[in-house]
């Protein structure tokens, strides 16, 4: 049996760091707008960390494939604008109903088969479109902090040549270290102390208005904007797990943890890619260990929820941009190459990538969903005879 490598831990930690740093502030705001107290906010983060950790470890171990889960960032963004209209218990009830809807959907073999038929060029273009804005953000702060950007780029260039296996680990450590010096992370971190979170149960109540206004849109956004790209990313990297038990298990975990603040769980998209590339392991069959490492890190983050709040809320955005963008460069390169391999798939793939990268949202569906749909439509149109 192959041994664990430092690159597994590095990839897993980077995936968790990128996931938390990009949206933990939104989660905290959602909890507060729902009427949660400070202790409840910590309970939400604990429930989310525990749920993501359990599902990552369990399904990666059982399938021996990298299965990375996450909270729904698009879903959280939706809740941010809507959850304040409902009582906290109604919101919790909506989370439970959302889980039930996800469980029913996961039982549909026909839906999963249709998703699995997406051509690799289109799924790779979808991945590329998701990653492109994040990688472009590497250079978005050049005018404000040219020396910091230059430092990260220099380390990346040198590390790519001298120690590519441990490059992400170095960037991760460097990101935390610099944040402690140039931001207020240090003072907030030490003042917060280290205490174990206390799970706080909120008894769910169910109402038609919350079901229509919260549960169904949250389910729709999560299914189309998170699970669909998550499945596509598996296929883009050559993994074909049976997603029915995975999605079913994720939905059950959500139903169990919803009363504690686990508002939704789903297959990860961007962070999953970090555990599926060569930076995780040169052997494709061993990359599941990076997803297990991510699961352990998720649980650890959940146990340190109060510290996580202090650390990630105060981390400068420029550090987040640099860490996420540089970590995903190699994955973006691979996705673009696969998207453009087959000549008659190039135009649909390009349309998918550009639409997805645009980042718009229309009718509660993100640009990733629209990009996938447009790419498939163009692919279908191109296959039709001219006089058909």
CSV table of C-alpha atoms in Angstrom, one decimal:
chain,number,residue,atom,x,y,z
A,1,UNK,CA,0.0,0.0,0.0
A,2,UNK,CA,1.4,3.4,-1.0
A,3,UNK,CA,2.5,5.6,1.8
A,4,UNK,CA,1.0,9.0,2.7
A,5,UNK,CA,2.9,11.9,1.3
A,6,UNK,CA,3.4,15.5,2.4
A,7,UNK,CA,1.8,16.5,-0.9
A,8,UNK,CA,-1.5,14.9,0.2
A,9,UNK,CA,-1.6,17.0,3.3
A,10,UNK,CA,-0.5,20.1,1.4
A,11,UNK,CA,-3.2,19.7,-1.2
A,12,UNK,CA,-5.9,19.0,1.4
A,13,UNK,CA,-4.9,22.0,3.6
A,14,UNK,CA,-4.8,24.3,0.6
A,15,UNK,CA,-8.3,23.1,-0.5
A,16,UNK,CA,-9.7,23.8,2.9
A,17,UNK,CA,-7.9,27.2,3.2
A,18,UNK,CA,-9.1,28.3,-0.2
A,19,UNK,CA,-12.7,27.1,0.6
A,20,UNK,CA,-12.9,28.8,4.0
A,21,UNK,CA,-11.1,32.0,3.1
A,22,UNK,CA,-13.3,32.7,0.0
A,23,UNK,CA,-16.7,32.5,1.8
A,24,UNK,CA,-16.5,32.1,5.5
A,25,UNK,CA,-17.4,35.8,5.9
A,26,UNK,CA,-20.6,35.2,3.9
A,27,UNK,CA,-21.5,32.2,6.2
A,28,UNK,CA,-21.1,34.4,9.3
A,29,UNK,CA,-23.3,37.2,7.8
A,30,UNK,CA,-26.0,34.7,6.8
A,31,UNK,CA,-26.1,33.2,10.4
A,32,UNK,CA,-26.3,36.7,11.9
A,33,UNK,CA,-29.1,37.8,9.5
A,34,UNK,CA,-31.0,34.6,10.4
A,35,UNK,CA,-31.0,35.8,14.0
A,36,UNK,CA,-28.2,33.6,15.3
A,37,UNK,CA,-26.3,34.6,18.4
A,38,UNK,CA,-22.5,34.6,18.5
A,39,UNK,CA,-22.5,31.2,20.0
A,40,UNK,CA,-24.8,30.0,17.3
A,41,UNK,CA,-22.5,31.4,14.6
A,42,UNK,CA,-19.8,29.2,16.0
A,43,UNK,CA,-22.2,26.3,16.1
A,44,UNK,CA,-22.9,26.8,12.4
A,45,UNK,CA,-19.2,26.8,11.5
A,46,UNK,CA,-18.7,23.7,13.7
A,47,UNK,CA,-21.6,21.8,12.0
A,48,UNK,CA,-20.4,22.8,8.6
A,49,UNK,CA,-16.8,21.7,9.3
A,50,UNK,CA,-18.0,18.4,10.9
A,51,UNK,CA,-20.3,17.6,8.0
A,52,UNK,CA,-17.7,18.4,5.3
A,53,UNK,CA,-15.1,16.5,7.2
A,54,UNK,CA,-17.2,13.4,7.6
A,55,UNK,CA,-18.3,13.2,4.0
A,56,UNK,CA,-14.9,13.9,2.6
A,57,UNK,CA,-13.3,11.1,4.7
A,58,UNK,CA,-16.1,8.6,4.4
A,59,UNK,CA,-16.7,8.7,0.6
A,60,UNK,CA,-13.0,9.2,-0.3
A,61,UNK,CA,-12.1,6.1,1.7
A,62,UNK,CA,-15.0,4.0,0.5
A,63,UNK,CA,-14.5,4.8,-3.2
A,64,UNK,CA,-10.7,5.3,-3.2
A,65,UNK,CA,-11.4,8.4,-5.3
A,66,UNK,CA,-11.0,12.1,-4.3
A,67,UNK,CA,-14.4,13.1,-3.1
A,68,UNK,CA,-14.3,16.7,-1.7
A,69,UNK,CA,-17.4,18.3,-0.3
A,70,UNK,CA,-18.2,21.9,0.6
A,71,UNK,CA,-20.9,24.3,1.7
A,72,UNK,CA,-22.7,26.0,-1.1
A,73,UNK,CA,-21.2,29.4,-1.6
A,74,UNK,CA,-23.8,30.4,-4.2
A,75,UNK,CA,-26.5,29.1,-1.8
A,76,UNK,CA,-25.0,31.2,1.0
A,77,UNK,CA,-25.1,34.3,-1.3
A,78,UNK,CA,-28.7,33.7,-2.0
A,79,UNK,CA,-29.5,33.2,1.7
A,80,UNK,CA,-27.8,36.5,2.5
A,81,UNK,CA,-30.4,38.4,0.6
A,82,UNK,CA,-33.4,36.4,1.7
A,83,UNK,CA,-33.0,34.7,5.1
A,84,UNK,CA,-33.8,37.9,7.1
A,85,UNK,CA,-37.4,37.7,6.1
A,86,UNK,CA,-37.9,34.4,8.1
A,87,UNK,CA,-37.6,33.3,11.7
A,88,UNK,CA,-34.5,31.3,12.6
A,89,UNK,CA,-36.6,28.1,13.2
A,90,UNK,CA,-38.2,28.6,9.8
A,91,UNK,CA,-34.8,28.9,8.1
A,92,UNK,CA,-33.6,25.7,9.9
A,93,UNK,CA,-36.8,24.0,8.6
A,94,UNK,CA,-36.0,25.1,5.1
A,95,UNK,CA,-32.5,23.6,5.4
A,96,UNK,CA,-34.1,20.3,6.3
A,97,UNK,CA,-36.5,20.4,3.4
A,98,UNK,CA,-33.7,21.3,1.1
A,99,UNK,CA,-31.9,18.2,2.2
A,100,UNK,CA,-34.9,16.1,1.5
A,101,UNK,CA,-35.2,17.5,-2.0
A,102,UNK,CA,-31.5,16.7,-2.6
A,103,UNK,CA,-32.0,13.2,-1.3
A,104,UNK,CA,-34.9,12.6,-3.7
A,105,UNK,CA,-32.9,14.0,-6.6
A,106,UNK,CA,-29.9,11.8,-5.8
A,107,UNK,CA,-32.1,8.7,-6.3
A,108,UNK,CA,-32.7,9.6,-9.9
A,109,UNK,CA,-30.3,7.4,-11.9
A,110,UNK,CA,-31.5,8.9,-15.2
A,111,UNK,CA,-30.5,12.4,-14.1
A,112,UNK,CA,-27.0,11.2,-13.1
A,113,UNK,CA,-26.6,9.3,-16.3
A,114,UNK,CA,-27.5,12.4,-18.3
A,115,UNK,CA,-24.9,14.3,-16.4
A,116,UNK,CA,-22.3,11.6,-17.0
A,117,UNK,CA,-22.8,11.9,-20.8
A,118,UNK,CA,-21.4,15.4,-20.8
A,119,UNK,CA,-18.4,15.4,-23.2
A,120,UNK,CA,-15.0,15.8,-21.5
A,121,UNK,CA,-14.3,18.9,-23.6
A,122,UNK,CA,-17.4,20.6,-22.2
A,123,UNK,CA,-16.8,19.6,-18.6
A,124,UNK,CA,-13.2,20.7,-18.8
A,125,UNK,CA,-14.3,24.0,-20.3
A,126,UNK,CA,-16.8,24.4,-17.4
A,127,UNK,CA,-13.9,23.8,-15.0
A,128,UNK,CA,-11.7,26.3,-16.8
A,129,UNK,CA,-14.4,28.9,-16.7
A,130,UNK,CA,-14.8,28.4,-13.0
A,131,UNK,CA,-11.1,28.8,-12.4
A,132,UNK,CA,-10.2,31.6,-14.8
A,133,UNK,CA,-11.5,34.5,-12.7
A,134,UNK,CA,-9.7,33.2,-9.7
A,135,UNK,CA,-6.4,32.8,-11.5
A,136,UNK,CA,-6.8,36.3,-13.1
A,137,UNK,CA,-7.2,37.7,-9.5
A,138,UNK,CA,-3.5,37.0,-9.0
A,139,UNK,CA,-2.8,40.2,-10.8
A,140,UNK,CA,-5.8,42.3,-9.6
A,141,UNK,CA,-3.8,43.8,-6.8
A,142,UNK,CA,-0.6,44.6,-8.6
A,143,UNK,CA,-1.1,48.4,-8.3
A,144,UNK,CA,-1.9,48.3,-4.6
A,145,UNK,CA,0.8,45.8,-3.5
A,146,UNK,CA,3.3,45.2,-6.3
A,147,UNK,CA,6.1,43.9,-4.0
A,148,UNK,CA,3.8,41.4,-2.3
A,149,UNK,CA,2.5,40.1,-5.7
A,150,UNK,CA,6.1,39.9,-6.9
A,151,UNK,CA,7.1,37.9,-3.8
A,152,UNK,CA,4.4,35.3,-4.3
A,153,UNK,CA,5.2,35.0,-8.1
A,154,UNK,CA,8.9,34.7,-7.4
A,155,UNK,CA,8.3,31.9,-4.9
A,156,UNK,CA,5.9,30.2,-7.3
A,157,UNK,CA,8.4,30.4,-10.2
A,158,UNK,CA,11.3,29.2,-8.2
A,159,UNK,CA,9.3,26.5,-6.4
A,160,UNK,CA,7.9,25.2,-9.6
A,161,UNK,CA,11.4,24.4,-10.7
A,162,UNK,CA,13.1,23.3,-7.4
A,163,UNK,CA,10.4,21.8,-5.2
A,164,UNK,CA,7.1,21.5,-7.1
A,165,UNK,CA,5.8,18.8,-4.8
A,166,UNK,CA,5.8,21.0,-1.7
A,167,UNK,CA,5.2,24.4,-3.4
A,168,UNK,CA,1.6,24.7,-2.3
A,169,UNK,CA,2.5,23.9,1.3
A,170,UNK,CA,5.1,26.7,1.3
A,171,UNK,CA,2.6,29.1,-0.2
A,172,UNK,CA,0.1,28.1,2.4
A,173,UNK,CA,2.5,28.7,5.3
A,174,UNK,CA,3.7,31.9,3.8
A,175,UNK,CA,0.2,33.2,3.4
A,176,UNK,CA,-0.7,32.6,7.0
A,177,UNK,CA,2.6,34.0,8.2
A,178,UNK,CA,2.4,37.2,6.2
A,179,UNK,CA,-1.3,37.7,7.2
A,180,UNK,CA,-0.2,37.6,10.9
A,181,UNK,CA,2.3,40.4,10.2
A,182,UNK,CA,0.5,42.8,7.8
A,183,UNK,CA,-3.0,42.4,9.2
A,184,UNK,CA,-4.8,42.2,12.5
A,185,UNK,CA,-4.9,38.4,12.5
A,186,UNK,CA,-2.4,38.1,15.2
A,187,UNK,CA,-4.2,40.2,17.8
A,188,UNK,CA,-7.6,38.8,17.0
A,189,UNK,CA,-6.3,35.2,17.1
A,190,UNK,CA,-4.7,35.5,20.5
A,191,UNK,CA,-7.6,37.5,22.0
A,192,UNK,CA,-10.2,35.0,20.9
A,193,UNK,CA,-8.5,32.1,22.7
A,194,UNK,CA,-9.0,28.4,21.9
A,195,UNK,CA,-12.2,26.9,23.1
A,196,UNK,CA,-14.2,23.9,21.8
A,197,UNK,CA,-17.5,24.9,20.1
A,198,UNK,CA,-20.8,24.0,21.6
A,199,UNK,CA,-23.4,22.6,19.2
A,200,UNK,CA,-26.6,24.5,19.6
A,201,UNK,CA,-29.9,22.8,18.5
A,202,UNK,CA,-32.6,24.9,17.0
A,203,UNK,CA,-35.9,23.1,16.6
A,204,UNK,CA,-37.0,23.4,13.0
A,205,UNK,CA,-40.5,24.7,12.1
A,206,UNK,CA,-41.9,24.3,8.6
A,207,UNK,CA,-43.9,26.8,6.6
A,208,UNK,CA,-45.1,27.0,3.1
A,209,UNK,CA,-43.5,30.4,2.6
A,210,UNK,CA,-40.1,29.3,3.8
A,211,UNK,CA,-40.3,26.2,1.7
A,212,UNK,CA,-41.1,28.2,-1.4
A,213,UNK,CA,-38.9,31.2,-0.6
A,214,UNK,CA,-35.9,29.5,0.9
A,215,UNK,CA,-35.8,25.7,0.6
A,216,UNK,CA,-36.6,25.3,-3.1
A,217,UNK,CA,-34.3,28.1,-4.4
A,218,UNK,CA,-31.5,26.9,-2.1
A,219,UNK,CA,-31.9,23.3,-3.4
A,220,UNK,CA,-32.1,24.5,-7.0
A,221,UNK,CA,-29.0,26.7,-6.7
A,222,UNK,CA,-27.0,24.1,-4.9
A,223,UNK,CA,-27.9,21.3,-7.4
A,224,UNK,CA,-27.3,23.3,-10.5
A,225,UNK,CA,-24.4,25.5,-9.4
A,226,UNK,CA,-22.5,23.1,-7.1
A,227,UNK,CA,-23.3,19.4,-7.6
A,228,UNK,CA,-23.4,19.7,-11.4
A,229,UNK,CA,-19.9,21.3,-11.7
A,230,UNK,CA,-18.7,18.9,-9.0
A,231,UNK,CA,-19.7,15.9,-11.0
A,232,UNK,CA,-18.3,17.5,-14.1
A,233,UNK,CA,-14.9,18.1,-12.4
A,234,UNK,CA,-14.8,14.4,-11.4
A,235,UNK,CA,-15.3,13.5,-15.1
A,236,UNK,CA,-12.8,16.2,-16.3
A,237,UNK,CA,-10.1,14.5,-14.2
A,238,UNK,CA,-11.0,11.0,-15.4
A,239,UNK,CA,-12.9,9.9,-12.3
A,240,UNK,CA,-16.3,8.1,-12.7
A,241,UNK,CA,-17.6,7.3,-9.2
A,242,UNK,CA,-21.2,6.3,-8.6
A,243,UNK,CA,-22.6,9.6,-7.5
A,244,UNK,CA,-26.0,8.3,-6.3
A,245,UNK,CA,-24.8,7.0,-2.9
A,246,UNK,CA,-22.4,9.9,-2.5
A,247,UNK,CA,-25.1,12.6,-3.1
A,248,UNK,CA,-27.6,10.6,-1.0
A,249,UNK,CA,-25.1,10.4,1.9
A,250,UNK,CA,-24.4,14.2,1.6
A,251,UNK,CA,-28.1,14.9,1.8
A,252,UNK,CA,-28.6,12.7,4.9
A,253,UNK,CA,-25.7,14.5,6.6
A,254,UNK,CA,-27.3,17.8,5.8
A,255,UNK,CA,-30.6,16.8,7.2
A,256,UNK,CA,-28.9,15.6,10.5
A,257,UNK,CA,-26.8,18.7,10.9
A,258,UNK,CA,-29.3,21.4,9.7
A,259,UNK,CA,-30.7,22.1,13.2
A,260,UNK,CA,-27.1,23.0,14.3
A,261,UNK,CA,-26.5,25.3,11.3
A,262,UNK,CA,-25.4,22.9,8.5
A,263,UNK,CA,-27.4,24.8,6.0
A,264,UNK,CA,-26.2,22.8,2.9
A,265,UNK,CA,-23.6,20.4,1.8
A,266,UNK,CA,-22.6,19.5,-1.8
A,267,UNK,CA,-19.8,18.3,-4.0
A,268,UNK,CA,-17.1,20.8,-4.2
A,269,UNK,CA,-16.0,22.4,-7.5
A,270,UNK,CA,-13.0,24.7,-7.2
A,271,UNK,CA,-11.5,23.2,-4.0
A,272,UNK,CA,-12.0,19.7,-5.3
A,273,UNK,CA,-9.7,20.4,-8.2
A,274,UNK,CA,-6.9,21.0,-5.8
A,275,UNK,CA,-7.1,17.4,-4.6
A,276,UNK,CA,-7.4,15.9,-8.1
A,277,UNK,CA,-4.3,17.3,-9.9
A,278,UNK,CA,-0.7,16.2,-10.0
A,279,UNK,CA,0.2,18.6,-7.2
A,280,UNK,CA,-1.7,16.2,-4.9
A,281,UNK,CA,0.1,13.0,-6.2
A,282,UNK,CA,1.7,11.9,-9.4
A,283,UNK,CA,-0.3,8.7,-9.1
A,284,UNK,CA,-3.9,9.2,-9.9
A,285,UNK,CA,-5.0,6.3,-7.8
A,286,UNK,CA,-3.5,7.9,-4.6
A,287,UNK,CA,-5.1,11.3,-4.9
A,288,UNK,CA,-8.0,10.3,-2.7
A,289,UNK,CA,-5.7,10.7,0.3
A,290,UNK,CA,-5.6,14.4,-0.4
A,291,UNK,CA,-9.4,14.5,-0.1
A,292,UNK,CA,-9.1,12.6,3.2
A,293,UNK,CA,-6.6,15.1,4.4
A,294,UNK,CA,-9.0,17.8,3.5
A,295,UNK,CA,-11.7,16.1,5.5
A,296,UNK,CA,-9.5,15.9,8.6
A,297,UNK,CA,-8.6,19.6,8.1
A,298,UNK,CA,-12.4,20.4,7.9
A,299,UNK,CA,-13.1,18.7,11.2
A,300,UNK,CA,-10.1,20.5,12.8
A,301,UNK,CA,-11.4,23.8,11.5
A,302,UNK,CA,-14.8,23.0,12.9
A,303,UNK,CA,-13.3,22.3,16.3
A,304,UNK,CA,-11.5,25.6,16.2
A,305,UNK,CA,-14.5,27.6,14.9
A,306,UNK,CA,-13.9,30.6,17.1
A,307,UNK,CA,-10.3,30.8,16.0
A,308,UNK,CA,-11.3,30.3,12.4
A,309,UNK,CA,-13.5,33.3,12.6
A,310,UNK,CA,-10.7,35.5,13.8
A,311,UNK,CA,-8.1,34.1,11.3
A,312,UNK,CA,-10.0,34.1,8.1
A,313,UNK,CA,-12.2,37.2,8.6
A,314,UNK,CA,-9.1,39.3,9.1
A,315,UNK,CA,-6.9,37.7,6.3
A,316,UNK,CA,-6.2,40.4,3.7
A,317,UNK,CA,-8.0,39.8,0.4
A,318,UNK,CA,-4.8,40.1,-1.6
A,319,UNK,CA,-3.4,37.1,0.2
A,320,UNK,CA,-6.6,35.1,-0.5
A,321,UNK,CA,-6.4,36.1,-4.2
A,322,UNK,CA,-2.7,35.1,-4.5
A,323,UNK,CA,-3.0,31.8,-2.7
A,324,UNK,CA,-6.1,30.6,-4.5
A,325,UNK,CA,-5.0,31.8,-8.0
A,326,UNK,CA,-1.5,30.3,-7.8
A,327,UNK,CA,-2.8,27.0,-6.3
A,328,UNK,CA,-5.1,26.6,-9.3
A,329,UNK,CA,-2.9,27.6,-12.2
A,330,UNK,CA,-1.8,24.1,-13.1
A,331,UNK,CA,-5.4,22.9,-12.9
A,332,UNK,CA,-6.5,25.7,-15.2
A,333,UNK,CA,-3.8,24.8,-17.7
A,334,UNK,CA,-4.9,21.2,-17.8
A,335,UNK,CA,-8.6,22.1,-18.2
A,336,UNK,CA,-7.9,24.4,-21.1
A,337,UNK,CA,-5.8,21.8,-22.9
A,338,UNK,CA,-8.5,19.1,-22.5
A,339,UNK,CA,-11.2,21.5,-23.6
A,340,UNK,CA,-9.4,22.3,-26.9
A,341,UNK,CA,-8.2,18.8,-27.8
A,342,UNK,CA,-11.0,17.8,-30.2
A,343,UNK,CA,-11.4,20.3,-33.0
A,344,UNK,CA,-15.2,20.1,-33.5
A,345,UNK,CA,-15.7,20.5,-29.7
A,346,UNK,CA,-13.6,23.7,-29.5
A,347,UNK,CA,-16.3,26.3,-30.3
A,348,UNK,CA,-18.8,24.8,-27.8
A,349,UNK,CA,-16.1,24.5,-25.2
A,350,UNK,CA,-15.0,28.1,-25.7
A,351,UNK,CA,-18.5,29.3,-25.3
A,352,UNK,CA,-18.9,27.3,-22.1
A,353,UNK,CA,-15.7,28.6,-20.7
A,354,UNK,CA,-16.4,32.3,-21.5
A,355,UNK,CA,-20.0,32.2,-20.3
A,356,UNK,CA,-19.0,30.4,-17.0
A,357,UNK,CA,-16.1,32.8,-16.4
A,358,UNK,CA,-18.3,35.9,-16.8
A,359,UNK,CA,-19.8,35.3,-13.4
A,360,UNK,CA,-23.4,36.5,-14.0
A,361,UNK,CA,-26.5,35.1,-12.5
A,362,UNK,CA,-29.9,35.0,-14.1
A,363,UNK,CA,-33.1,33.4,-12.9
A,364,UNK,CA,-31.3,32.0,-9.8
A,365,UNK,CA,-28.9,30.1,-12.0
A,366,UNK,CA,-25.2,31.0,-12.1
A,367,UNK,CA,-23.1,31.5,-15.2
A,368,UNK,CA,-21.7,27.9,-14.8
A,369,UNK,CA,-25.2,26.5,-15.5
A,370,UNK,CA,-25.8,28.8,-18.4
A,371,UNK,CA,-22.4,28.1,-19.8
A,372,UNK,CA,-22.9,24.3,-19.6
A,373,UNK,CA,-26.3,24.7,-21.3
A,374,UNK,CA,-25.1,26.9,-24.1
A,375,UNK,CA,-22.1,24.7,-24.8
A,376,UNK,CA,-24.3,21.6,-25.0
A,377,UNK,CA,-26.8,23.4,-27.3
A,378,UNK,CA,-24.1,24.5,-29.7
A,379,UNK,CA,-22.6,21.0,-29.7
A,380,UNK,CA,-26.0,19.6,-30.6
A,381,UNK,CA,-26.6,22.2,-33.3
A,382,UNK,CA,-23.2,21.5,-34.9
A,383,UNK,CA,-24.0,17.8,-35.1
A,384,UNK,CA,-27.3,18.4,-36.9
A,385,UNK,CA,-27.1,18.3,-40.7
A,386,UNK,CA,-27.4,21.7,-42.4
A,387,UNK,CA,-30.8,20.9,-43.9
A,388,UNK,CA,-32.2,19.1,-40.9
